Amino acid sequence: MTRSIRASAPSRTQRRVSAGGLSYEIHGEGPDCLTLHGGPGMSSALWPALGPLARRARLVVYDHRGHGLSRGSVPQREPLESLADDAAALIRELGLRKPAVLGHSNGGFIALHLALRHPSLVGKLVLVDTAASAAFRPVSRENARRRATPRILRALATLWNDTLPDDAAFERAWVTVQPLYFHRPSRARIAAVTSPLRYRLAARRRIFASYDRYDLRDRLESIRVPTLVIVGRDDWITPPEFARELAAGIRGARMAVFDRSGHNTFVEEPRRFAAVVGEFLAH
């Protein structure tokens, strides 16, 4: 049985700040892999959950601009594109030579923009529980109506309808909805993806406002780098149909479905995740 990642002590790796104000850490050894976190308005919760992968790759884990410990604010105009440009600047500053780029959820949206806007900088793509357009939104709403408790639905409504008053309310709502994100929710799994987080409602609002314009489906064929698409079979928000769309649209893309996972495959099946991604990065 695959063990889930549990919340652990903070990493001893020194946190650094790039010239552009991005707060980042570097973990592990092996092929370079820039990791782009999801959760618009939240900091990265990818570490320590990606610890098993750090045995196979050198992970650059950072907070997007206006998120977590990074400086600045998310721009109102083209926020996803701007955050992709930030990732490109970090690649250049750190001297990464065609690194793999791993994007989870909203980080996958940014990773796709990065591959399209800066194709010479990206060596490989790993797209985890994500989508090529905002077409996932009505599907996820219907999934929530079928699967969520009334309490979770009330919290989701505040997240979706922009009625959250402050960062503290944002945090409470986010923790409340977490059982929906897992194949088998548990306190340990929820803590793994929520306890490291810092919440910035202003950043979330600016990114959410851009979703109505988010649609890269007709540009996927322009991506020519080796691509791995990963999805949890029980992912309610970007379910497997959107992973299949990505894999079909990007030439030569591979796809892996994780049967015992929801939206956080690297938390629920960490060993398989590390093995599948590590093998892809190594060849």
Coordinates of C-alpha atoms in Angstrom, one line a residue:
M1 CA 0.0 0.0 0.0
T2 CA 1.3 3.4 -0.9
R3 CA 1.7 5.6 2.2
S4 CA 0.5 9.2 2.0
I5 CA 2.8 12.2 2.8
R6 CA 2.3 13.6 6.2
A7 CA 3.0 17.1 7.3
S8 CA 6.6 17.3 8.5
A9 CA 9.1 19.6 10.0
P10 CA 10.2 22.6 7.9
S11 CA 13.0 22.0 5.5
R12 CA 16.5 22.9 6.6
T13 CA 17.2 24.2 3.1
Q14 CA 17.9 27.9 3.1
R15 CA 15.2 30.0 1.6
R16 CA 16.4 32.5 -1.0
V17 CA 14.9 35.5 -2.8
S18 CA 15.5 36.1 -6.5
A19 CA 16.3 39.4 -8.1
G20 CA 12.7 39.6 -9.1
G21 CA 11.5 39.1 -5.5
L22 CA 10.5 35.4 -5.8
S23 CA 11.1 33.3 -2.6
Y24 CA 12.4 29.9 -3.5
E25 CA 14.2 26.8 -2.2
I26 CA 16.2 24.1 -3.9
H27 CA 15.9 20.5 -2.9
G28 CA 17.5 17.2 -4.1
E29 CA 19.8 16.1 -6.9
G30 CA 19.3 15.1 -10.5
P31 CA 17.7 16.8 -13.5
D32 CA 16.5 20.4 -12.8
C33 CA 12.8 20.7 -12.3
L34 CA 11.1 24.0 -11.7
T35 CA 7.9 23.5 -9.7
L36 CA 4.9 25.8 -10.1
H37 CA 2.3 25.5 -7.3
G38 CA -1.4 25.7 -7.6
G39 CA -3.9 27.4 -5.3
P40 CA -4.3 30.9 -6.6
G41 CA -3.7 33.2 -3.6
M42 CA -1.8 30.6 -1.7
S43 CA 1.9 29.8 -1.2
S44 CA 3.5 26.6 -2.4
A45 CA 2.5 23.4 -0.5
L46 CA 4.5 21.2 -2.9
W47 CA 7.3 20.7 -0.3
P48 CA 7.6 18.5 1.7
A49 CA 5.1 16.5 -0.3
L50 CA 7.5 16.2 -3.2
G51 CA 10.2 14.9 -1.0
P52 CA 10.3 11.4 -2.7
L53 CA 10.8 13.1 -6.1
A54 CA 13.8 15.1 -4.7
R55 CA 15.7 11.8 -4.6
R56 CA 15.4 11.7 -8.4
A57 CA 15.5 15.4 -9.4
R58 CA 16.8 18.8 -8.3
L59 CA 13.6 20.7 -7.4
V60 CA 13.3 24.5 -7.5
V61 CA 10.3 25.2 -5.4
Y62 CA 9.0 28.8 -5.2
D63 CA 6.1 31.1 -4.4
H64 CA 4.5 33.0 -7.3
R65 CA 4.7 36.8 -7.2
G66 CA 2.2 38.1 -4.7
H67 CA 2.0 34.7 -3.0
G68 CA 3.5 33.4 0.1
L69 CA 6.9 34.9 0.9
S70 CA 7.4 36.4 -2.6
R71 CA 7.3 40.1 -3.1
G72 CA 5.1 42.2 -5.3
S73 CA 1.5 41.8 -6.3
V74 CA -0.3 39.8 -9.0
P75 CA -1.0 42.2 -11.9
Q76 CA -4.6 42.9 -12.9
R77 CA -3.8 42.5 -16.6
E78 CA -2.8 39.1 -17.9
P79 CA -1.9 37.6 -14.4
L80 CA -1.2 34.1 -15.6
E81 CA 1.0 35.3 -18.4
S82 CA 2.9 37.6 -16.1
L83 CA 3.5 34.8 -13.6
A84 CA 4.8 32.7 -16.5
D85 CA 7.2 35.5 -17.4
D86 CA 8.4 35.5 -13.7
A87 CA 9.1 31.8 -14.0
A88 CA 11.1 32.4 -17.2
A89 CA 13.1 35.1 -15.4
L90 CA 13.9 32.7 -12.5
I91 CA 15.1 30.1 -15.0
R92 CA 17.4 32.6 -16.5
E93 CA 18.7 34.0 -13.2
L94 CA 19.4 30.5 -11.8
G95 CA 21.1 29.4 -15.0
L96 CA 18.8 26.4 -15.5
R97 CA 19.4 24.9 -18.9
K98 CA 16.1 23.7 -20.3
P99 CA 14.7 22.4 -17.0
A100 CA 11.6 20.3 -16.7
V101 CA 8.7 22.4 -15.5
L102 CA 6.1 20.8 -13.2
G103 CA 2.9 22.6 -12.8
H104 CA 0.1 21.6 -10.4
S105 CA -3.5 22.8 -10.9
N106 CA -3.3 26.6 -11.4
G107 CA 0.4 26.1 -11.7
G108 CA -0.3 24.0 -14.7
F109 CA -2.0 26.9 -16.4
I110 CA 1.1 29.0 -15.7
A111 CA 3.4 26.2 -17.0
L112 CA 1.4 26.0 -20.3
H113 CA 1.8 29.8 -20.7
L114 CA 5.5 29.5 -19.9
A115 CA 6.0 26.8 -22.6
L116 CA 4.1 28.8 -25.2
R117 CA 5.7 32.2 -24.4
H118 CA 9.3 31.0 -23.7
P119 CA 9.7 27.7 -25.6
S120 CA 13.5 27.9 -25.7
L121 CA 13.6 27.7 -21.9
V122 CA 11.6 24.6 -21.2
G123 CA 13.0 21.1 -21.6
K124 CA 10.0 19.0 -20.5
L125 CA 6.5 19.6 -19.1
V126 CA 4.8 17.7 -16.2
L127 CA 1.2 18.8 -16.0
V128 CA -0.5 17.6 -12.8
D129 CA -4.2 17.7 -12.1
T130 CA -4.8 20.7 -14.4
A131 CA -6.5 21.8 -17.6
A132 CA -6.0 23.7 -20.8
S133 CA -9.0 26.0 -20.4
A134 CA -11.6 27.2 -17.9
A135 CA -14.1 24.7 -19.3
F136 CA -13.4 22.7 -16.1
R137 CA -15.4 25.2 -14.0
P138 CA -19.0 24.1 -14.8
V139 CA -17.9 20.4 -14.6
S140 CA -16.4 20.9 -11.2
R141 CA -19.4 22.7 -9.9
E142 CA -21.6 19.8 -10.9
N143 CA -19.2 17.3 -9.4
A144 CA -19.3 19.3 -6.1
R145 CA -23.1 19.4 -6.1
R146 CA -23.0 15.6 -6.4
R147 CA -20.2 14.8 -3.9
A148 CA -19.9 17.6 -1.3
T149 CA -21.6 18.0 2.0
P150 CA -23.8 21.1 2.6
R151 CA -21.0 22.6 4.8
I152 CA -18.5 22.2 2.0
L153 CA -20.9 23.6 -0.6
R154 CA -21.4 26.7 1.6
A155 CA -17.6 27.2 1.8
L156 CA -17.2 26.6 -1.9
A157 CA -19.8 29.3 -2.6
T158 CA -17.7 31.9 -0.7
L159 CA -14.6 30.8 -2.7
W160 CA -16.3 30.9 -6.0
N161 CA -18.5 34.0 -5.6
D162 CA -15.9 36.4 -4.2
T163 CA -17.7 36.9 -0.9
L164 CA -14.7 36.3 1.4
P165 CA -13.9 39.3 3.5
D166 CA -10.3 38.7 4.4
D167 CA -7.3 36.3 4.4
A168 CA -8.4 34.6 7.6
A169 CA -11.8 33.8 6.0
F170 CA -10.0 32.5 2.9
E171 CA -8.0 30.1 5.0
R172 CA -11.1 28.8 6.9
A173 CA -13.0 28.2 3.7
W174 CA -10.0 26.5 2.1
V175 CA -9.5 24.1 5.0
T176 CA -13.2 23.3 5.1
V177 CA -13.4 22.2 1.4
Q178 CA -10.3 20.0 1.5
P179 CA -12.1 16.6 1.9
L180 CA -13.4 17.1 -1.6
Y181 CA -9.9 17.2 -3.0
F182 CA -8.9 13.6 -1.9
H183 CA -9.7 10.1 -2.8
R184 CA -9.4 9.2 0.8
P185 CA -9.3 12.4 2.9
S186 CA -7.6 12.3 6.3
R187 CA -6.3 14.9 8.8
A188 CA -2.7 14.1 7.9
R189 CA -3.3 14.5 4.1
I190 CA -5.2 17.7 4.6
A191 CA -2.5 19.0 6.9
A192 CA 0.1 18.2 4.3
V193 CA -1.4 20.6 1.8
T194 CA -2.8 23.3 4.1
S195 CA -0.4 23.7 7.1
P196 CA 2.4 25.2 5.1
L197 CA 0.2 27.8 3.4
R198 CA 0.0 31.5 3.5
Y199 CA -3.2 33.1 2.2
R200 CA -3.5 36.3 0.1
L201 CA -7.0 37.0 -1.0
A202 CA -6.0 39.9 -3.3
A203 CA -3.9 37.6 -5.4
R204 CA -6.7 35.0 -5.6
R205 CA -9.1 37.6 -6.8
R206 CA -6.9 38.8 -9.6
I207 CA -6.2 35.3 -10.9
F208 CA -9.8 34.2 -10.7
A209 CA -10.8 37.3 -12.7
S210 CA -8.7 36.0 -15.5
Y211 CA -10.2 32.6 -15.8
D212 CA -13.0 33.6 -18.1
R213 CA -10.3 34.3 -20.7
Y214 CA -8.2 31.2 -20.0
D215 CA -8.3 28.9 -23.0
L216 CA -5.2 27.5 -24.6
R217 CA -6.8 24.5 -26.3
D218 CA -6.2 25.7 -29.8
R219 CA -2.5 26.4 -29.0
L220 CA -1.6 23.0 -27.5
E221 CA -0.2 21.7 -30.8
S222 CA 2.4 24.4 -30.6
I223 CA 4.0 22.8 -27.6
R224 CA 6.8 20.5 -28.9
V225 CA 8.6 19.4 -25.7
P226 CA 8.2 16.0 -24.1
T227 CA 5.1 16.2 -21.9
L228 CA 3.7 14.0 -19.1
V229 CA 0.1 14.6 -18.0
I230 CA -0.9 13.2 -14.5
V231 CA -4.4 13.1 -13.0
G232 CA -6.1 11.5 -10.1
R233 CA -9.1 9.4 -11.1
D234 CA -11.2 11.1 -8.3
D235 CA -10.1 14.6 -9.1
W236 CA -13.3 16.6 -8.8
I237 CA -12.1 20.0 -10.1
T238 CA -10.0 19.1 -13.1
P239 CA -11.1 15.5 -13.7
P240 CA -9.5 13.0 -16.1
E241 CA -11.4 14.3 -19.2
F242 CA -9.3 17.4 -19.0
A243 CA -6.1 15.5 -18.7
R244 CA -7.1 13.5 -21.8
E245 CA -7.7 16.7 -23.6
L246 CA -4.2 17.9 -22.7
A247 CA -2.6 14.6 -23.7
A248 CA -4.4 14.6 -27.0
G249 CA -3.6 18.2 -27.8
I250 CA 0.2 18.1 -27.1
R251 CA 2.0 16.1 -29.7
G252 CA 3.5 12.9 -28.2
A253 CA 2.3 13.6 -24.6
R254 CA 2.0 10.7 -22.2
M255 CA -0.7 10.4 -19.6
A256 CA -0.9 8.6 -16.2
V257 CA -4.0 8.1 -14.2
F258 CA -3.6 7.6 -10.5
D259 CA -6.5 5.4 -9.3
R260 CA -6.2 6.2 -5.6
S261 CA -5.9 9.9 -5.8
G262 CA -8.0 13.0 -6.1
H263 CA -6.6 16.5 -6.9
N264 CA -3.3 15.9 -5.1
T265 CA -1.7 12.9 -6.6
F266 CA 1.7 13.6 -5.1
V267 CA 0.2 13.5 -1.6
E268 CA -2.0 10.4 -2.0
E269 CA 0.4 8.3 -4.1
P270 CA 3.8 9.8 -3.5
R271 CA 5.9 6.8 -4.3
R272 CA 4.2 6.1 -7.6
F273 CA 4.3 9.8 -8.4
A274 CA 8.0 10.0 -7.7
A275 CA 8.7 6.9 -9.8
V276 CA 6.6 8.0 -12.8
V277 CA 7.8 11.6 -12.8
G278 CA 11.4 10.5 -12.0
E279 CA 11.5 8.0 -14.8
F280 CA 10.1 10.7 -17.2
L281 CA 12.7 13.3 -16.2
A282 CA 15.6 10.8 -16.5
H283 CA 15.0 9.9 -20.1

